[in-house]
Amino acid sequence: NLMRASGIDGLAGIPRQRKLGRGMVLRPLLDFPMASLRQFLVSRNTSWLEDPSNEDLAFDRNYIRHQILPLIEARWPNAASRIARSADFCRQASSLLDSTCEAMMQNQGAKGPVIRVAALEPGAGYFSLLLRSWLKVQQVPPMPAGRIIELERQLIESAQDKRPAIEWGGHVLRFFDSKLWLQKIGDLTMCPTLKWVKPGPLRIDHLIGTLEFKGRAGQPSGEILVSARRDGDRIDCQQGRRTVKDILREAGVPPWLRGSVPMLRRDEQLLAIAGVCVNRQLGSWMRENDVQLLWKPESPVLQEVLENVPLQAVDHDQGLR
């Protein structure tokens, strides 16, 4: 890790414990030398398995262990234990920095997969620490140092319409509306086309989630088609006949997520943009029957989009959300 120009996280070595999904990975034997563990097993007549790759000098860790460390210990006895002690100091410093960065993130309201760029303070000297802390909370792989440097440069130099994006480890980080948006690459999805006939909630998929007409009258009679937006889509809403493109832009929906927002149609007429607006005819029926149209996305990023749609962009009087 030292040869890779790692920060204190890398210099701290393998963590004794870390989160893995809903569980934890624990390594209680990290502080015991390999020779001591072998001696313990031999004394109890217990067999063990050796990983044959541990002898392959093509791996950096093995080259250091078998070629470099013996030379270092010939000059500085007990070097391995001293290096381990230094790694422990780095681990303590890393833990303190993590706590400090997490507190700074919480003060900025940065909890989910979307964060205001100003909270990371690009150009202030600790952008890398704050970004790594935020990514760790999101339980995503650490971003390589080179990518972080490039991202900070883009954020400082790029205009809003450039929208820099960084991909790594199956994730993508995008810039839009003065915020960074984090997603798994596989979570970028278009709303599928579905027929909604039966009363009750309609589950679209594990990312876009569920639509539901909730109220004493249930949902409108007849078949409703749910789909992604189409080129040239328009809707007759409270503000008049408007393009879906303009409505989604004013609602602050990022361009790459606009295809995920469900559209409700009947006979080629656009009835609603889920979470944003309904047409006048459907809105009138919903008010008369005390019905709400609810969209419950399951993707954290889509949840963030829905929570941050400006109030003026949503037809609250027509029972949306």
PDB file of C-alpha atoms in Angstrom:
ATOM      1  CA  ASN A   1       0.000   0.000   0.000  1.00  0.00           C
ATOM      2  CA  LEU A   2       2.919   2.359   0.662  1.00  0.00           C
ATOM      3  CA  MET A   3       4.099   1.842  -2.936  1.00  0.00           C
ATOM      4  CA  ARG A   4       0.588   2.751  -4.139  1.00  0.00           C
ATOM      5  CA  ALA A   5       0.740   6.116  -2.318  1.00  0.00           C
ATOM      6  CA  SER A   6      -2.071   5.023  -0.003  1.00  0.00           C
ATOM      7  CA  GLY A   7      -3.448   7.284   2.697  1.00  0.00           C
ATOM      8  CA  ILE A   8      -3.646   6.275   6.340  1.00  0.00           C
ATOM      9  CA  ASP A   9      -6.494   3.845   5.598  1.00  0.00           C
ATOM     10  CA  GLY A  10      -4.178   1.842   3.354  1.00  0.00           C
ATOM     11  CA  LEU A  11      -1.198   2.178   5.696  1.00  0.00           C
ATOM     12  CA  ALA A  12      -3.368   0.869   8.543  1.00  0.00           C
ATOM     13  CA  GLY A  13      -3.456  -2.494   6.768  1.00  0.00           C
ATOM     14  CA  ILE A  14      -6.290  -4.998   6.913  1.00  0.00           C
ATOM     15  CA  PRO A  15      -9.026  -3.806   9.314  1.00  0.00           C
ATOM     16  CA  ARG A  16      -9.816  -6.009  12.316  1.00  0.00           C
ATOM     17  CA  GLN A  17     -13.488  -5.619  11.514  1.00  0.00           C
ATOM     18  CA  ARG A  18     -15.591  -4.069   8.778  1.00  0.00           C
ATOM     19  CA  LYS A  19     -19.174  -4.028   7.614  1.00  0.00           C
ATOM     20  CA  LEU A  20     -20.292  -6.471   4.938  1.00  0.00           C
ATOM     21  CA  GLY A  21     -23.914  -5.977   3.924  1.00  0.00           C
ATOM     22  CA  ARG A  22     -25.967  -6.408   7.076  1.00  0.00           C
ATOM     23  CA  GLY A  23     -23.209  -8.292   8.881  1.00  0.00           C
ATOM     24  CA  MET A  24     -19.605  -7.825   9.950  1.00  0.00           C
ATOM     25  CA  VAL A  25     -16.286  -9.382   8.923  1.00  0.00           C
ATOM     26  CA  LEU A  26     -14.141 -10.058  12.021  1.00  0.00           C
ATOM     27  CA  ARG A  27     -10.425 -10.946  11.957  1.00  0.00           C
ATOM     28  CA  PRO A  28      -9.502 -11.772  15.572  1.00  0.00           C
ATOM     29  CA  LEU A  29      -6.129 -13.378  14.676  1.00  0.00           C
ATOM     30  CA  LEU A  30      -4.553 -10.427  12.854  1.00  0.00           C
ATOM     31  CA  ASP A  31      -2.203  -9.598  15.747  1.00  0.00           C
ATOM     32  CA  PHE A  32      -0.728 -13.103  15.923  1.00  0.00           C
ATOM     33  CA  PRO A  33       2.406 -13.891  13.857  1.00  0.00           C
ATOM     34  CA  MET A  34       2.044 -16.691  11.324  1.00  0.00           C
ATOM     35  CA  ALA A  35       4.769 -18.727  13.067  1.00  0.00           C
ATOM     36  CA  SER A  36       2.879 -18.560  16.375  1.00  0.00           C
ATOM     37  CA  LEU A  37      -0.342 -19.750  14.752  1.00  0.00           C
ATOM     38  CA  ARG A  38       1.442 -22.680  13.095  1.00  0.00           C
ATOM     39  CA  GLN A  39       3.140 -23.610  16.378  1.00  0.00           C
ATOM     40  CA  PHE A  40      -0.207 -23.514  18.181  1.00  0.00           C
ATOM     41  CA  LEU A  41      -1.817 -25.838  15.621  1.00  0.00           C
ATOM     42  CA  VAL A  42       1.137 -28.252  15.664  1.00  0.00           C
ATOM     43  CA  SER A  43       1.052 -28.435  19.472  1.00  0.00           C
ATOM     44  CA  ARG A  44      -2.579 -29.560  19.255  1.00  0.00           C
ATOM     45  CA  ASN A  45      -2.002 -31.943  16.364  1.00  0.00           C
ATOM     46  CA  THR A  46      -4.389 -29.921  14.189  1.00  0.00           C
ATOM     47  CA  SER A  47      -4.010 -29.790  10.417  1.00  0.00           C
ATOM     48  CA  TRP A  48      -4.594 -26.677   8.305  1.00  0.00           C
ATOM     49  CA  LEU A  49      -4.776 -25.639   4.670  1.00  0.00           C
ATOM     50  CA  GLU A  50      -2.112 -23.525   2.995  1.00  0.00           C
ATOM     51  CA  ASP A  51      -3.119 -21.192   0.176  1.00  0.00           C
ATOM     52  CA  PRO A  52      -0.655 -22.093  -2.626  1.00  0.00           C
ATOM     53  CA  SER A  53      -0.860 -18.544  -3.982  1.00  0.00           C
ATOM     54  CA  ASN A  54       0.967 -17.347  -0.846  1.00  0.00           C
ATOM     55  CA  GLU A  55       4.225 -18.598  -2.396  1.00  0.00           C
ATOM     56  CA  ASP A  56       3.705 -16.944  -5.777  1.00  0.00           C
ATOM     57  CA  LEU A  57       6.170 -14.037  -6.061  1.00  0.00           C
ATOM     58  CA  ALA A  58       4.125 -12.528  -8.886  1.00  0.00           C
ATOM     59  CA  PHE A  59       1.900 -11.067  -6.156  1.00  0.00           C
ATOM     60  CA  ASP A  60       3.311  -7.927  -4.542  1.00  0.00           C
ATOM     61  CA  ARG A  61       2.423  -9.041  -1.012  1.00  0.00           C
ATOM     62  CA  ASN A  62       4.391 -12.285  -1.432  1.00  0.00           C
ATOM     63  CA  TYR A  63       7.384 -10.565  -3.018  1.00  0.00           C
ATOM     64  CA  ILE A  64       7.577  -8.200  -0.053  1.00  0.00           C
ATOM     65  CA  ARG A  65       7.059 -10.997   2.495  1.00  0.00           C
ATOM     66  CA  HIS A  66       9.628 -13.411   1.009  1.00  0.00           C
ATOM     67  CA  GLN A  67      12.192 -11.103  -0.643  1.00  0.00           C
ATOM     68  CA  ILE A  68      12.083  -7.659   0.979  1.00  0.00           C
ATOM     69  CA  LEU A  69      11.191  -8.254   4.642  1.00  0.00           C
ATOM     70  CA  PRO A  70      14.054 -10.730   5.298  1.00  0.00           C
ATOM     71  CA  LEU A  71      16.553  -8.081   4.089  1.00  0.00           C
ATOM     72  CA  ILE A  72      14.946  -5.398   6.254  1.00  0.00           C
ATOM     73  CA  GLU A  73      14.915  -7.630   9.344  1.00  0.00           C
ATOM     74  CA  ALA A  74      18.565  -8.545   8.773  1.00  0.00           C
ATOM     75  CA  ARG A  75      19.363  -4.855   9.276  1.00  0.00           C
ATOM     76  CA  TRP A  76      16.571  -3.941  11.727  1.00  0.00           C
ATOM     77  CA  PRO A  77      15.542  -6.919  13.894  1.00  0.00           C
ATOM     78  CA  ASN A  78      11.839  -7.062  14.821  1.00  0.00           C
ATOM     79  CA  ALA A  79      11.052  -4.763  11.892  1.00  0.00           C
ATOM     80  CA  ALA A  80       7.827  -6.653  11.153  1.00  0.00           C
ATOM     81  CA  SER A  81       6.431  -6.056  14.643  1.00  0.00           C
ATOM     82  CA  ARG A  82       7.448  -2.385  14.482  1.00  0.00           C
ATOM     83  CA  ILE A  83       5.753  -1.968  11.103  1.00  0.00           C
ATOM     84  CA  ALA A  84       2.660  -3.587  12.611  1.00  0.00           C
ATOM     85  CA  ARG A  85       2.797  -1.107  15.491  1.00  0.00           C
ATOM     86  CA  SER A  86       3.010   1.816  13.045  1.00  0.00           C
ATOM     87  CA  ALA A  87       0.040   0.365  11.158  1.00  0.00           C
ATOM     88  CA  ASP A  88      -1.867   0.289  14.443  1.00  0.00           C
ATOM     89  CA  PHE A  89      -1.108   3.996  14.981  1.00  0.00           C
ATOM     90  CA  CYS A  90      -2.408   4.671  11.456  1.00  0.00           C
ATOM     91  CA  ARG A  91      -5.517   2.639  12.278  1.00  0.00           C
ATOM     92  CA  GLN A  92      -6.178   4.784  15.349  1.00  0.00           C
ATOM     93  CA  ALA A  93      -5.639   7.994  13.379  1.00  0.00           C
ATOM     94  CA  SER A  94      -7.899   6.683  10.614  1.00  0.00           C
ATOM     95  CA  SER A  95     -10.656   5.925  13.115  1.00  0.00           C
ATOM     96  CA  LEU A  96     -10.417   9.440  14.559  1.00  0.00           C
ATOM     97  CA  LEU A  97     -10.483  11.002  11.087  1.00  0.00           C
ATOM     98  CA  ASP A  98     -13.496   8.871  10.127  1.00  0.00           C
ATOM     99  CA  SER A  99     -15.398  10.077  13.195  1.00  0.00           C
ATOM    100  CA  THR A 100     -14.493  13.708  12.462  1.00  0.00           C
ATOM    101  CA  CYS A 101     -15.456  13.446   8.785  1.00  0.00           C
ATOM    102  CA  GLU A 102     -18.728  11.669   9.591  1.00  0.00           C
ATOM    103  CA  ALA A 103     -19.621  14.442  12.036  1.00  0.00           C
ATOM    104  CA  MET A 104     -18.876  17.046   9.353  1.00  0.00           C
ATOM    105  CA  MET A 105     -21.040  15.138   6.865  1.00  0.00           C
ATOM    106  CA  GLN A 106     -23.923  14.903   9.338  1.00  0.00           C
ATOM    107  CA  ASN A 107     -23.715  18.636   9.999  1.00  0.00           C
ATOM    108  CA  GLN A 108     -24.101  19.135   6.243  1.00  0.00           C
ATOM    109  CA  GLY A 109     -27.103  16.784   6.117  1.00  0.00           C
ATOM    110  CA  ALA A 110     -25.209  14.265   3.958  1.00  0.00           C
ATOM    111  CA  LYS A 111     -26.796  10.893   4.713  1.00  0.00           C
ATOM    112  CA  GLY A 112     -27.867   9.264   1.459  1.00  0.00           C
ATOM    113  CA  PRO A 113     -26.435   8.692  -2.034  1.00  0.00           C
ATOM    114  CA  VAL A 114     -26.745  12.375  -3.001  1.00  0.00           C
ATOM    115  CA  ILE A 115     -24.533  15.058  -1.488  1.00  0.00           C
ATOM    116  CA  ARG A 116     -24.078  18.774  -2.085  1.00  0.00           C
ATOM    117  CA  VAL A 117     -20.658  19.445  -3.594  1.00  0.00           C
ATOM    118  CA  ALA A 118     -20.187  22.393  -1.223  1.00  0.00           C
ATOM    119  CA  ALA A 119     -20.254  19.933   1.705  1.00  0.00           C
ATOM    120  CA  LEU A 120     -17.062  18.321   0.344  1.00  0.00           C
ATOM    121  CA  GLU A 121     -15.304  21.681  -0.080  1.00  0.00           C
ATOM    122  CA  PRO A 122     -13.310  20.954  -3.265  1.00  0.00           C
ATOM    123  CA  GLY A 123     -10.065  22.899  -3.342  1.00  0.00           C
ATOM    124  CA  ALA A 124      -9.960  23.308   0.449  1.00  0.00           C
ATOM    125  CA  GLY A 125      -7.345  20.590   1.011  1.00  0.00           C
ATOM    126  CA  TYR A 126      -9.453  17.828   2.558  1.00  0.00           C
ATOM    127  CA  PHE A 127     -11.825  16.974  -0.291  1.00  0.00           C
ATOM    128  CA  SER A 128     -10.333  13.467  -0.522  1.00  0.00           C
ATOM    129  CA  LEU A 129     -10.922  12.722   3.176  1.00  0.00           C
ATOM    130  CA  LEU A 130     -14.531  13.911   3.112  1.00  0.00           C
ATOM    131  CA  LEU A 131     -15.319  12.088  -0.135  1.00  0.00           C
ATOM    132  CA  ARG A 132     -13.811   8.817   1.125  1.00  0.00           C
ATOM    133  CA  SER A 133     -15.754   9.160   4.381  1.00  0.00           C
ATOM    134  CA  TRP A 134     -19.033   9.674   2.515  1.00  0.00           C
ATOM    135  CA  LEU A 135     -18.349   6.721   0.198  1.00  0.00           C
ATOM    136  CA  LYS A 136     -17.506   4.507   3.178  1.00  0.00           C
ATOM    137  CA  VAL A 137     -20.859   5.343   4.799  1.00  0.00           C
ATOM    138  CA  GLN A 138     -22.543   4.371   1.508  1.00  0.00           C
ATOM    139  CA  GLN A 139     -20.685   1.017   1.712  1.00  0.00           C
ATOM    140  CA  VAL A 140     -19.109   1.296  -1.733  1.00  0.00           C
ATOM    141  CA  PRO A 141     -15.524   0.386  -2.708  1.00  0.00           C
ATOM    142  CA  PRO A 142     -12.924   3.101  -2.037  1.00  0.00           C
ATOM    143  CA  MET A 143     -12.326   5.325  -5.046  1.00  0.00           C
ATOM    144  CA  PRO A 144      -8.714   5.233  -6.324  1.00  0.00           C
ATOM    145  CA  ALA A 145      -6.661   8.321  -5.464  1.00  0.00           C
ATOM    146  CA  GLY A 146      -6.167   9.211  -9.133  1.00  0.00           C
ATOM    147  CA  ARG A 147      -9.924   9.228  -9.725  1.00  0.00           C
ATOM    148  CA  ILE A 148     -10.479  11.462  -6.684  1.00  0.00           C
ATOM    149  CA  ILE A 149      -7.894  13.976  -7.925  1.00  0.00           C
ATOM    150  CA  GLU A 150      -9.518  13.983 -11.371  1.00  0.00           C
ATOM    151  CA  LEU A 151     -13.012  14.384  -9.884  1.00  0.00           C
ATOM    152  CA  GLU A 152     -11.934  17.333  -7.734  1.00  0.00           C
ATOM    153  CA  ARG A 153     -10.319  18.994 -10.752  1.00  0.00           C
ATOM    154  CA  GLN A 154     -13.484  18.530 -12.812  1.00  0.00           C
ATOM    155  CA  LEU A 155     -15.701  19.904 -10.046  1.00  0.00           C
ATOM    156  CA  ILE A 156     -13.541  23.010  -9.727  1.00  0.00           C
ATOM    157  CA  GLU A 157     -13.110  23.629 -13.459  1.00  0.00           C
ATOM    158  CA  SER A 158     -16.292  22.301 -15.085  1.00  0.00           C
ATOM    159  CA  ALA A 159     -19.382  24.331 -15.866  1.00  0.00           C
ATOM    160  CA  GLN A 160     -22.752  23.025 -14.691  1.00  0.00           C
ATOM    161  CA  ASP A 161     -23.696  21.742 -18.142  1.00  0.00           C
ATOM    162  CA  LYS A 162     -20.565  19.552 -18.428  1.00  0.00           C
ATOM    163  CA  ARG A 163     -21.751  17.078 -15.763  1.00  0.00           C
ATOM    164  CA  PRO A 164     -18.488  15.216 -15.019  1.00  0.00           C
ATOM    165  CA  ALA A 165     -18.890  11.516 -14.253  1.00  0.00           C
ATOM    166  CA  ILE A 166     -16.464   9.036 -12.696  1.00  0.00           C
ATOM    167  CA  GLU A 167     -16.893   5.245 -12.945  1.00  0.00           C
ATOM    168  CA  TRP A 168     -15.172   2.706 -10.681  1.00  0.00           C
ATOM    169  CA  GLY A 169     -15.914  -0.628  -9.036  1.00  0.00           C
ATOM    170  CA  GLY A 170     -19.362  -0.998 -10.603  1.00  0.00           C
ATOM    171  CA  HIS A 171     -20.439   2.489  -9.460  1.00  0.00           C
ATOM    172  CA  VAL A 172     -20.798   5.851 -11.147  1.00  0.00           C
ATOM    173  CA  LEU A 173     -20.600   9.289  -9.545  1.00  0.00           C
ATOM    174  CA  ARG A 174     -22.246  12.145 -11.461  1.00  0.00           C
ATOM    175  CA  PHE A 175     -22.445  15.891 -10.989  1.00  0.00           C
ATOM    176  CA  PHE A 176     -25.774  17.691 -11.429  1.00  0.00           C
ATOM    177  CA  ASP A 177     -27.487  20.673  -9.815  1.00  0.00           C
ATOM    178  CA  SER A 178     -24.453  21.348  -7.558  1.00  0.00           C
ATOM    179  CA  LYS A 179     -24.694  17.813  -6.143  1.00  0.00           C
ATOM    180  CA  LEU A 180     -22.903  14.483  -6.527  1.00  0.00           C
ATOM    181  CA  TRP A 181     -25.172  11.526  -7.306  1.00  0.00           C
ATOM    182  CA  LEU A 182     -23.928   8.007  -6.507  1.00  0.00           C
ATOM    183  CA  GLN A 183     -25.397   4.898  -8.145  1.00  0.00           C
ATOM    184  CA  LYS A 184     -24.551   1.335  -9.008  1.00  0.00           C
ATOM    185  CA  ILE A 185     -24.184   1.108 -12.768  1.00  0.00           C
ATOM    186  CA  GLY A 186     -26.795  -1.679 -12.857  1.00  0.00           C
ATOM    187  CA  ASP A 187     -29.310   0.591 -11.105  1.00  0.00           C
ATOM    188  CA  LEU A 188     -29.689   2.873 -14.123  1.00  0.00           C
ATOM    189  CA  THR A 189     -33.025   1.667 -15.438  1.00  0.00           C
ATOM    190  CA  MET A 190     -35.871   2.772 -17.707  1.00  0.00           C
ATOM    191  CA  CYS A 191     -39.434   2.393 -16.514  1.00  0.00           C
ATOM    192  CA  PRO A 192     -40.846  -0.710 -18.232  1.00  0.00           C
ATOM    193  CA  THR A 193     -44.193  -0.653 -20.039  1.00  0.00           C
ATOM    194  CA  LEU A 194     -46.914  -2.296 -17.931  1.00  0.00           C
ATOM    195  CA  LYS A 195     -50.703  -2.516 -18.021  1.00  0.00           C
ATOM    196  CA  TRP A 196     -52.410  -1.508 -14.775  1.00  0.00           C
ATOM    197  CA  VAL A 197     -55.868  -3.057 -14.682  1.00  0.00           C
ATOM    198  CA  LYS A 198     -56.439  -4.694 -11.305  1.00  0.00           C
ATOM    199  CA  PRO A 199     -57.266  -2.453  -8.329  1.00  0.00           C
ATOM    200  CA  GLY A 200     -54.492  -2.076  -5.796  1.00  0.00           C
ATOM    201  CA  PRO A 201     -50.788  -1.198  -5.884  1.00  0.00           C
ATOM    202  CA  LEU A 202     -48.754  -1.822  -9.031  1.00  0.00           C
ATOM    203  CA  ARG A 203     -45.191  -2.951  -8.329  1.00  0.00           C
ATOM    204  CA  ILE A 204     -43.011  -1.926 -11.256  1.00  0.00           C
ATOM    205  CA  ASP A 205     -39.637  -3.371 -10.217  1.00  0.00           C
ATOM    206  CA  HIS A 206     -37.109  -3.446  -7.349  1.00  0.00           C
ATOM    207  CA  LEU A 207     -35.763   0.028  -8.201  1.00  0.00           C
ATOM    208  CA  ILE A 208     -38.676   2.106  -9.469  1.00  0.00           C
ATOM    209  CA  GLY A 209     -40.927   0.601  -6.817  1.00  0.00           C
ATOM    210  CA  THR A 210     -44.710   0.877  -6.551  1.00  0.00           C
ATOM    211  CA  LEU A 211     -47.587   3.050  -7.752  1.00  0.00           C
ATOM    212  CA  GLU A 212     -50.880   3.240  -5.888  1.00  0.00           C
ATOM    213  CA  PHE A 213     -54.142   5.185  -5.997  1.00  0.00           C
ATOM    214  CA  LYS A 214     -55.049   5.552  -2.343  1.00  0.00           C
ATOM    215  CA  GLY A 215     -58.433   6.748  -1.114  1.00  0.00           C
ATOM    216  CA  ARG A 216     -62.070   5.813  -0.714  1.00  0.00           C
ATOM    217  CA  ALA A 217     -62.706   5.490  -4.477  1.00  0.00           C
ATOM    218  CA  GLY A 218     -59.637   3.384  -5.233  1.00  0.00           C
ATOM    219  CA  GLN A 219     -58.257   3.857  -8.719  1.00  0.00           C
ATOM    220  CA  PRO A 220     -59.984   5.086 -11.892  1.00  0.00           C
ATOM    221  CA  SER A 221     -61.859   2.439 -13.853  1.00  0.00           C
ATOM    222  CA  GLY A 222     -60.335   1.050 -17.002  1.00  0.00           C
ATOM    223  CA  GLU A 223     -56.844   0.114 -18.100  1.00  0.00           C
ATOM    224  CA  ILE A 224     -53.909   2.442 -17.428  1.00  0.00           C
ATOM    225  CA  LEU A 225     -50.618   2.071 -19.271  1.00  0.00           C
ATOM    226  CA  VAL A 226     -47.466   2.764 -17.243  1.00  0.00           C
ATOM    227  CA  SER A 227     -44.268   3.494 -19.167  1.00  0.00           C
ATOM    228  CA  ALA A 228     -41.187   5.675 -19.480  1.00  0.00           C
ATOM    229  CA  ARG A 229     -41.516   9.118 -21.040  1.00  0.00           C
ATOM    230  CA  ARG A 230     -41.562   9.425 -24.807  1.00  0.00           C
ATOM    231  CA  ASP A 231     -40.095  12.054 -27.099  1.00  0.00           C
ATOM    232  CA  GLY A 232     -42.514  14.943 -27.445  1.00  0.00           C
ATOM    233  CA  ASP A 233     -44.698  13.955 -24.460  1.00  0.00           C
ATOM    234  CA  ARG A 234     -47.008  16.747 -23.270  1.00  0.00           C
ATOM    235  CA  ILE A 235     -49.519  16.952 -20.437  1.00  0.00           C
ATOM    236  CA  ASP A 236     -52.465  19.279 -19.710  1.00  0.00           C
ATOM    237  CA  CYS A 237     -51.686  20.234 -16.115  1.00  0.00           C
ATOM    238  CA  GLN A 238     -52.631  23.117 -13.820  1.00  0.00           C
ATOM    239  CA  GLN A 239     -50.129  25.415 -15.577  1.00  0.00           C
ATOM    240  CA  GLY A 240     -51.490  24.594 -19.051  1.00  0.00           C
ATOM    241  CA  ARG A 241     -50.263  22.231 -21.753  1.00  0.00           C
ATOM    242  CA  ARG A 242     -46.562  21.654 -21.159  1.00  0.00           C
ATOM    243  CA  THR A 243     -43.781  19.316 -22.269  1.00  0.00           C
ATOM    244  CA  VAL A 244     -42.740  16.544 -19.903  1.00  0.00           C
ATOM    245  CA  LYS A 245     -39.124  17.458 -20.585  1.00  0.00           C
ATOM    246  CA  ASP A 246     -39.627  20.975 -19.186  1.00  0.00           C
ATOM    247  CA  ILE A 247     -41.610  19.751 -16.174  1.00  0.00           C
ATOM    248  CA  LEU A 248     -38.962  17.187 -15.182  1.00  0.00           C
ATOM    249  CA  ARG A 249     -36.183  19.731 -15.669  1.00  0.00           C
ATOM    250  CA  GLU A 250     -37.947  22.272 -13.439  1.00  0.00           C
ATOM    251  CA  ALA A 251     -38.594  19.535 -10.871  1.00  0.00           C
ATOM    252  CA  GLY A 252     -34.826  18.972 -10.618  1.00  0.00           C
ATOM    253  CA  VAL A 253     -34.833  15.401 -11.947  1.00  0.00           C
ATOM    254  CA  PRO A 254     -31.349  14.579 -13.327  1.00  0.00           C
ATOM    255  CA  PRO A 255     -31.346  13.836 -17.086  1.00  0.00           C
ATOM    256  CA  TRP A 256     -30.137  10.229 -16.707  1.00  0.00           C
ATOM    257  CA  LEU A 257     -32.987   9.462 -14.255  1.00  0.00           C
ATOM    258  CA  ARG A 258     -35.866  10.991 -16.209  1.00  0.00           C
ATOM    259  CA  GLY A 259     -36.544   7.716 -18.000  1.00  0.00           C
ATOM    260  CA  SER A 260     -37.097   6.071 -14.597  1.00  0.00           C
ATOM    261  CA  VAL A 261     -40.009   8.357 -13.655  1.00  0.00           C
ATOM    262  CA  PRO A 262     -43.285   6.484 -14.402  1.00  0.00           C
ATOM    263  CA  MET A 263     -45.756   8.028 -16.864  1.00  0.00           C
ATOM    264  CA  LEU A 264     -49.437   7.031 -16.661  1.00  0.00           C
ATOM    265  CA  ARG A 265     -51.394   6.945 -19.940  1.00  0.00           C
ATOM    266  CA  ARG A 266     -54.804   6.043 -21.299  1.00  0.00           C
ATOM    267  CA  ASP A 267     -55.626   5.962 -25.009  1.00  0.00           C
ATOM    268  CA  GLU A 268     -52.332   7.747 -25.766  1.00  0.00           C
ATOM    269  CA  GLN A 269     -53.323  10.584 -23.417  1.00  0.00           C
ATOM    270  CA  LEU A 270     -50.802  11.341 -20.667  1.00  0.00           C
ATOM    271  CA  LEU A 271     -52.626  11.204 -17.325  1.00  0.00           C
ATOM    272  CA  ALA A 272     -49.795  11.750 -14.844  1.00  0.00           C
ATOM    273  CA  ILE A 273     -46.084  12.121 -14.215  1.00  0.00           C
ATOM    274  CA  ALA A 274     -45.636  10.111 -11.015  1.00  0.00           C
ATOM    275  CA  GLY A 275     -44.647  12.261  -8.056  1.00  0.00           C
ATOM    276  CA  VAL A 276     -44.853  15.509 -10.037  1.00  0.00           C
ATOM    277  CA  CYS A 277     -48.186  16.277 -11.710  1.00  0.00           C
ATOM    278  CA  VAL A 278     -51.458  14.895 -13.098  1.00  0.00           C
ATOM    279  CA  ASN A 279     -53.573  16.159 -15.979  1.00  0.00           C
ATOM    280  CA  ARG A 280     -56.641  18.280 -15.313  1.00  0.00           C
ATOM    281  CA  GLN A 281     -59.175  15.514 -15.939  1.00  0.00           C
ATOM    282  CA  LEU A 282     -57.537  13.011 -13.583  1.00  0.00           C
ATOM    283  CA  GLY A 283     -56.835  15.745 -11.038  1.00  0.00           C
ATOM    284  CA  SER A 284     -60.513  16.720 -10.967  1.00  0.00           C
ATOM    285  CA  TRP A 285     -61.575  13.088 -10.429  1.00  0.00           C
ATOM    286  CA  MET A 286     -59.003  12.659  -7.635  1.00  0.00           C
ATOM    287  CA  ARG A 287     -60.209  15.766  -5.791  1.00  0.00           C
ATOM    288  CA  GLU A 288     -63.856  14.755  -6.074  1.00  0.00           C
ATOM    289  CA  ASN A 289     -63.132  11.265  -4.749  1.00  0.00           C
ATOM    290  CA  ASP A 290     -60.469  12.186  -2.169  1.00  0.00           C
ATOM    291  CA  VAL A 291     -57.844  10.011  -3.867  1.00  0.00           C
ATOM    292  CA  GLN A 292     -54.055  10.335  -3.850  1.00  0.00           C
ATOM    293  CA  LEU A 293     -51.597   9.011  -6.423  1.00  0.00           C
ATOM    294  CA  LEU A 294     -48.581   7.667  -4.532  1.00  0.00           C
ATOM    295  CA  TRP A 295     -45.217   6.713  -5.994  1.00  0.00           C
ATOM    296  CA  LYS A 296     -42.923   4.766  -3.652  1.00  0.00           C
ATOM    297  CA  PRO A 297     -39.535   4.217  -5.338  1.00  0.00           C
ATOM    298  CA  GLU A 298     -37.175   1.661  -3.798  1.00  0.00           C
ATOM    299  CA  SER A 299     -33.955   3.001  -5.311  1.00  0.00           C
ATOM    300  CA  PRO A 300     -32.285   5.357  -2.776  1.00  0.00           C
ATOM    301  CA  VAL A 301     -31.420   7.793  -5.574  1.00  0.00           C
ATOM    302  CA  LEU A 302     -35.010   7.909  -6.854  1.00  0.00           C
ATOM    303  CA  GLN A 303     -36.200   8.379  -3.266  1.00  0.00           C
ATOM    304  CA  GLU A 304     -33.845  11.346  -3.040  1.00  0.00           C
ATOM    305  CA  VAL A 305     -35.236  12.741  -6.304  1.00  0.00           C
ATOM    306  CA  LEU A 306     -38.822  12.466  -5.064  1.00  0.00           C
ATOM    307  CA  GLU A 307     -38.035  14.014  -1.678  1.00  0.00           C
ATOM    308  CA  ASN A 308     -36.316  16.992  -3.290  1.00  0.00           C
ATOM    309  CA  VAL A 309     -38.815  17.877  -6.014  1.00  0.00           C
ATOM    310  CA  PRO A 310     -39.504  21.594  -5.356  1.00  0.00           C
ATOM    311  CA  LEU A 311     -42.920  22.243  -3.822  1.00  0.00           C
ATOM    312  CA  GLN A 312     -43.879  24.584  -6.648  1.00  0.00           C
ATOM    313  CA  ALA A 313     -43.248  21.781  -9.170  1.00  0.00           C
ATOM    314  CA  VAL A 314     -45.712  19.378  -7.535  1.00  0.00           C
ATOM    315  CA  ASP A 315     -49.512  19.448  -7.808  1.00  0.00           C
ATOM    316  CA  HIS A 316     -50.076  19.012  -4.063  1.00  0.00           C
ATOM    317  CA  ASP A 317     -53.682  20.122  -4.393  1.00  0.00           C
ATOM    318  CA  GLN A 318     -54.211  17.159  -6.713  1.00  0.00           C
ATOM    319  CA  GLY A 319     -53.094  14.610  -4.148  1.00  0.00           C
ATOM    320  CA  LEU A 320     -49.656  13.618  -5.404  1.00  0.00           C
ATOM    321  CA  ARG A 321     -46.924  11.858  -3.422  1.00  0.00           C
TER     322      ARG A 321
END
